[in-house]
CSV table of C-alpha atoms in Angstrom, one decimal:
chain,number,residue,atom,x,y,z
A,185,ASP,CA,116.7,-140.3,8.4
A,186,THR,CA,118.6,-142.6,6.6
A,187,ALA,CA,117.7,-146.4,7.0
A,188,VAL,CA,120.9,-148.1,6.6
A,189,SER,CA,124.1,-145.8,7.0
A,190,GLN,CA,127.5,-146.7,6.1
A,191,THR,CA,130.9,-144.9,7.1
A,192,PRO,CA,133.3,-143.6,5.8
A,193,LYS,CA,132.0,-143.4,2.1
A,194,TYR,CA,135.3,-142.9,0.6
A,195,LEU,CA,138.4,-144.2,2.3
A,196,VAL,CA,142.0,-144.4,0.7
A,197,THR,CA,144.9,-146.2,2.4
A,198,GLN,CA,148.1,-147.7,1.6
A,199,MET,CA,148.7,-151.4,1.3
A,200,GLY,CA,149.3,-153.3,4.5
A,201,ASN,CA,147.4,-151.1,6.7
A,202,ASP,CA,144.3,-152.0,8.6
A,203,LYS,CA,140.9,-150.2,8.4
A,204,SER,CA,137.1,-150.5,9.7
A,205,ILE,CA,134.0,-149.4,7.6
A,206,LYS,CA,130.9,-149.3,10.2
A,207,CYS,CA,127.3,-150.0,9.4
A,208,GLU,CA,124.3,-149.2,11.1
A,209,GLN,CA,120.5,-149.6,10.5
A,210,ASN,CA,117.6,-148.1,12.1
A,211,LEU,CA,115.0,-150.4,10.5
A,212,GLY,CA,114.6,-152.9,13.3
A,213,HIS,CA,115.7,-155.7,10.7
A,214,ASP,CA,117.2,-158.7,12.0
A,215,THR,CA,119.5,-159.4,9.2
A,216,MET,CA,122.7,-157.7,8.1
A,217,TYR,CA,125.1,-158.4,5.2
A,218,TRP,CA,128.2,-157.3,4.0
A,219,TYR,CA,128.5,-157.2,0.0
A,220,LYS,CA,131.4,-156.4,-2.2
A,221,GLN,CA,131.1,-154.9,-5.7
A,222,ASP,CA,133.8,-154.9,-8.0
A,223,SER,CA,134.9,-152.8,-11.0
A,224,LYS,CA,132.4,-155.2,-13.1
A,225,LYS,CA,129.8,-154.0,-10.9
A,226,PHE,CA,129.1,-157.8,-9.6
A,227,LEU,CA,127.6,-157.8,-6.2
A,228,LYS,CA,128.9,-160.7,-4.1
A,229,ILE,CA,127.9,-161.8,-0.6
A,230,MET,CA,130.7,-161.6,2.1
A,231,PHE,CA,129.0,-162.1,5.2
A,232,SER,CA,125.5,-162.3,6.7
A,233,TYR,CA,124.3,-162.1,10.7
A,234,ASN,CA,121.0,-162.8,11.8
A,235,ASN,CA,120.5,-161.4,15.4
A,236,LYS,CA,124.0,-161.1,15.8
A,237,GLU,CA,124.8,-164.6,14.9
A,238,LEU,CA,127.2,-165.1,11.9
A,239,ILE,CA,125.0,-167.3,9.3
A,240,ILE,CA,127.0,-166.9,6.0
A,241,ASN,CA,130.7,-166.5,5.4
A,242,GLU,CA,131.4,-166.9,2.0
A,243,THR,CA,134.9,-167.9,0.6
A,244,VAL,CA,136.6,-164.5,1.8
A,245,PRO,CA,139.8,-164.1,3.1
A,246,ASN,CA,140.5,-164.2,7.2
A,247,ARG,CA,141.8,-161.0,6.7
A,248,PHE,CA,138.3,-159.7,6.7
A,249,SER,CA,136.6,-159.9,10.3
A,250,PRO,CA,133.1,-158.8,10.5
A,251,LYS,CA,131.8,-157.9,14.1
A,252,SER,CA,128.2,-157.1,15.0
A,253,PRO,CA,127.8,-155.7,18.7
A,254,ASP,CA,123.9,-155.9,18.3
A,255,LYS,CA,121.4,-156.4,15.6
A,256,ALA,CA,121.6,-153.0,14.4
A,257,HIS,CA,125.3,-152.7,13.9
A,258,LEU,CA,127.6,-154.6,11.7
A,259,ASN,CA,131.0,-153.5,10.9
A,260,LEU,CA,133.9,-154.8,8.9
A,261,HIS,CA,137.3,-154.6,9.4
A,262,ILE,CA,140.1,-155.7,7.0
A,263,ASN,CA,143.7,-156.2,8.1
A,264,SER,CA,146.8,-156.1,5.7
A,265,LEU,CA,145.1,-154.5,3.0
A,266,GLU,CA,145.9,-155.7,-0.6
A,267,LEU,CA,145.5,-153.9,-4.0
A,268,GLY,CA,142.8,-156.3,-5.0
A,269,ASP,CA,140.5,-155.0,-1.8
A,270,SER,CA,139.7,-152.0,-3.6
A,271,ALA,CA,136.2,-152.1,-4.3
A,272,VAL,CA,132.9,-150.7,-3.3
A,273,TYR,CA,131.7,-152.2,0.0
A,274,PHE,CA,128.0,-152.2,0.7
A,275,CYS,CA,126.1,-153.0,3.8
A,276,ALA,CA,122.5,-154.1,3.6
A,277,SER,CA,119.9,-155.5,6.1
A,278,SER,CA,116.5,-157.3,5.7
A,279,ARG,CA,113.5,-158.3,8.0
A,280,GLY,CA,114.4,-162.2,8.0
A,281,ARG,CA,116.8,-164.2,6.0
A,282,PHE,CA,116.7,-165.9,2.9
A,283,GLY,CA,113.4,-166.4,0.9
A,284,ALA,CA,111.3,-163.4,-0.1
A,285,ASN,CA,113.0,-160.9,2.2
A,286,VAL,CA,114.0,-157.6,0.5
A,287,LEU,CA,117.5,-156.0,1.1
A,288,THR,CA,117.8,-152.6,1.8
A,289,PHE,CA,121.4,-151.3,0.9
A,290,GLY,CA,123.5,-148.5,2.5
A,291,ALA,CA,125.3,-145.9,-0.2
A,292,GLY,CA,128.5,-147.8,-0.2
A,293,SER,CA,131.9,-147.4,1.0
A,294,ARG,CA,134.8,-147.1,-1.7
A,295,LEU,CA,138.0,-148.3,-0.8
A,296,THR,CA,140.9,-147.9,-2.4
A,297,VAL,CA,144.0,-149.3,-1.7
A,298,LEU,CA,147.2,-147.8,-3.3
B,101,SER,CA,127.6,-174.0,-10.5
B,102,GLN,CA,124.5,-171.5,-10.4
B,103,LYS,CA,124.7,-168.6,-12.7
B,104,ILE,CA,122.8,-165.8,-13.5
B,105,GLU,CA,123.3,-163.4,-16.6
B,106,GLN,CA,122.4,-160.0,-17.7
B,107,ASN,CA,123.3,-158.0,-20.8
B,108,SER,CA,126.4,-156.5,-19.7
B,109,GLU,CA,126.0,-154.1,-22.8
B,110,ALA,CA,124.2,-150.6,-22.2
B,111,LEU,CA,120.6,-150.4,-23.4
B,112,ASN,CA,119.8,-147.1,-25.3
B,113,ILE,CA,116.4,-146.2,-26.0
B,114,GLN,CA,114.4,-143.1,-26.8
B,115,GLU,CA,112.0,-141.5,-24.2
B,116,GLY,CA,108.5,-142.7,-24.5
B,117,LYS,CA,109.7,-146.1,-25.3
B,118,THR,CA,109.2,-149.6,-23.8
B,119,ALA,CA,112.5,-150.5,-22.0
B,120,THR,CA,113.1,-154.3,-21.7
B,121,LEU,CA,116.0,-155.8,-19.9
B,122,THR,CA,116.7,-159.6,-19.4
B,123,CYS,CA,117.7,-162.0,-16.6
B,124,ASN,CA,118.7,-165.4,-17.7
B,125,TYR,CA,119.9,-168.3,-15.0
B,126,THR,CA,121.2,-171.6,-15.4
B,127,ASN,CA,122.1,-174.6,-13.1
B,128,TYR,CA,119.3,-173.1,-10.7
B,129,SER,CA,115.4,-173.3,-9.8
B,130,PRO,CA,114.8,-170.2,-8.1
B,131,ALA,CA,111.6,-169.5,-5.7
B,132,TYR,CA,112.1,-165.9,-5.7
B,133,LEU,CA,113.4,-163.5,-8.5
B,134,GLN,CA,113.9,-159.7,-7.5
B,135,TRP,CA,114.9,-156.7,-9.4
B,136,TYR,CA,117.1,-153.5,-8.0
B,137,ARG,CA,117.9,-150.2,-9.4
B,138,GLN,CA,121.1,-148.8,-8.8
B,139,ASP,CA,122.1,-145.2,-9.6
B,140,PRO,CA,125.7,-144.0,-9.9
B,141,GLY,CA,127.4,-143.6,-6.1
B,142,ARG,CA,124.6,-145.0,-4.7
B,143,GLY,CA,123.4,-148.3,-3.3
B,144,PRO,CA,120.9,-151.0,-5.1
B,145,VAL,CA,117.1,-150.1,-4.4
B,146,PHE,CA,114.6,-152.6,-4.3
B,147,LEU,CA,111.9,-152.7,-7.2
B,148,LEU,CA,110.2,-155.7,-7.7
B,149,LEU,CA,109.9,-159.3,-6.3
B,150,ILE,CA,108.3,-162.1,-8.2
B,151,ARG,CA,107.6,-165.7,-7.1
B,152,GLU,CA,108.1,-168.8,-9.2
B,153,ASN,CA,104.1,-169.4,-9.3
B,154,GLU,CA,103.6,-165.9,-10.5
B,155,LYS,CA,103.8,-165.0,-14.1
B,156,GLU,CA,103.8,-161.3,-14.1
B,157,LYS,CA,104.1,-158.7,-11.5
B,158,ARG,CA,103.4,-155.0,-12.2
B,159,LYS,CA,104.2,-151.8,-10.2
B,160,GLU,CA,103.1,-148.6,-11.8
B,161,ARG,CA,105.3,-148.2,-15.0
B,162,LEU,CA,107.2,-151.4,-14.2
B,163,LYS,CA,106.5,-155.0,-15.0
B,164,VAL,CA,108.4,-158.1,-14.4
B,165,THR,CA,107.5,-161.8,-15.9
B,166,PHE,CA,109.1,-164.8,-14.7
B,167,ASP,CA,109.3,-168.1,-17.0
B,168,THR,CA,110.7,-171.0,-15.4
B,169,THR,CA,110.8,-173.0,-18.3
B,170,LEU,CA,112.9,-170.5,-20.2
B,171,LYS,CA,114.6,-169.7,-17.1
B,172,GLN,CA,114.4,-166.0,-17.8
B,173,SER,CA,113.2,-163.0,-16.3
B,174,LEU,CA,111.9,-159.9,-18.3
B,175,PHE,CA,111.7,-156.4,-16.7
B,176,HIS,CA,109.7,-153.6,-18.6
B,177,ILE,CA,109.6,-150.2,-18.1
B,178,THR,CA,106.8,-148.4,-20.1
B,179,ALA,CA,106.6,-144.9,-21.3
B,180,SER,CA,110.3,-144.7,-20.3
B,181,GLN,CA,111.8,-141.4,-18.9
B,182,PRO,CA,115.6,-140.3,-18.9
B,183,ALA,CA,115.0,-140.2,-14.9
B,184,ASP,CA,114.9,-144.0,-15.6
B,185,SER,CA,118.4,-144.0,-16.7
B,186,ALA,CA,120.2,-146.3,-14.1
B,187,THR,CA,121.7,-149.9,-14.1
B,188,TYR,CA,119.4,-152.7,-12.9
B,189,LEU,CA,120.2,-155.6,-11.2
B,190,CYS,CA,118.5,-158.9,-10.9
B,191,ALA,CA,118.7,-161.4,-8.2
B,192,PHE,CA,117.3,-164.9,-6.8
B,193,ASN,CA,117.2,-167.1,-4.3
B,194,ASN,CA,115.4,-170.0,-2.8
B,195,ALA,CA,113.9,-170.3,0.7
B,196,GLY,CA,117.1,-171.4,2.2
B,197,ASN,CA,119.8,-169.3,0.6
B,198,MET,CA,121.1,-165.9,0.2
B,199,LEU,CA,120.4,-163.3,-2.9
B,200,THR,CA,122.8,-164.2,-5.9
B,201,PHE,CA,122.8,-160.9,-8.1
B,202,GLY,CA,123.6,-160.7,-11.8
B,203,GLY,CA,126.2,-158.3,-13.2
B,204,GLY,CA,123.2,-155.7,-13.8
B,205,THR,CA,122.5,-154.0,-17.2
B,206,ARG,CA,122.9,-150.1,-17.7
B,207,LEU,CA,119.8,-148.3,-19.4
B,208,MET,CA,120.3,-145.1,-21.0
B,209,VAL,CA,116.8,-143.3,-21.8
B,210,LYS,CA,117.4,-140.5,-24.3
B,211,PRO,CA,115.2,-137.2,-24.3
């Protein structure tokens, strides 16, 4: 029974298209995140939601729009995809935000923009 | 700006030896430091958390130290096994902000 599941696992698309990645957690956690991992393996925070409320919005192009319909789901929609958006996107969740809270990650969604 | 550094070169060791990975940080005073393991094609998995007032934390064959004077954390795996081969990420934060991750160090344990 997967704790944090994200779909799709692989996404190959053309520049200019719009795509979405979905994430669900069944851990009862209050906080969810989107991280981007580039080719150099750095994990960078993009967004964080706490009980459906946006609490972190790092310097991310506004082509990226997160949506949290409820605290168990956090989706990521990307408009007008660019080559530089190619990366692995990880969804994660934690019981609370900040501090000593530990993150549980999904398996990642590898986005390739051609 | 705050920075967290891990050795980007892979660490190759022989099975049975102790692996030691380093995480250094600058321009920051974290209250918490975490270590994660990441296998190819998978998300990071939490291993250990250590607080600034703790010098050392252990879990089975794993040991983490946190030296706030040196601004460094060391991650040790004793009696290493080929199954320990993975990328290990350190991350830090305070009570009021998000985790910042290092770039990870790849560990290869040879039989």
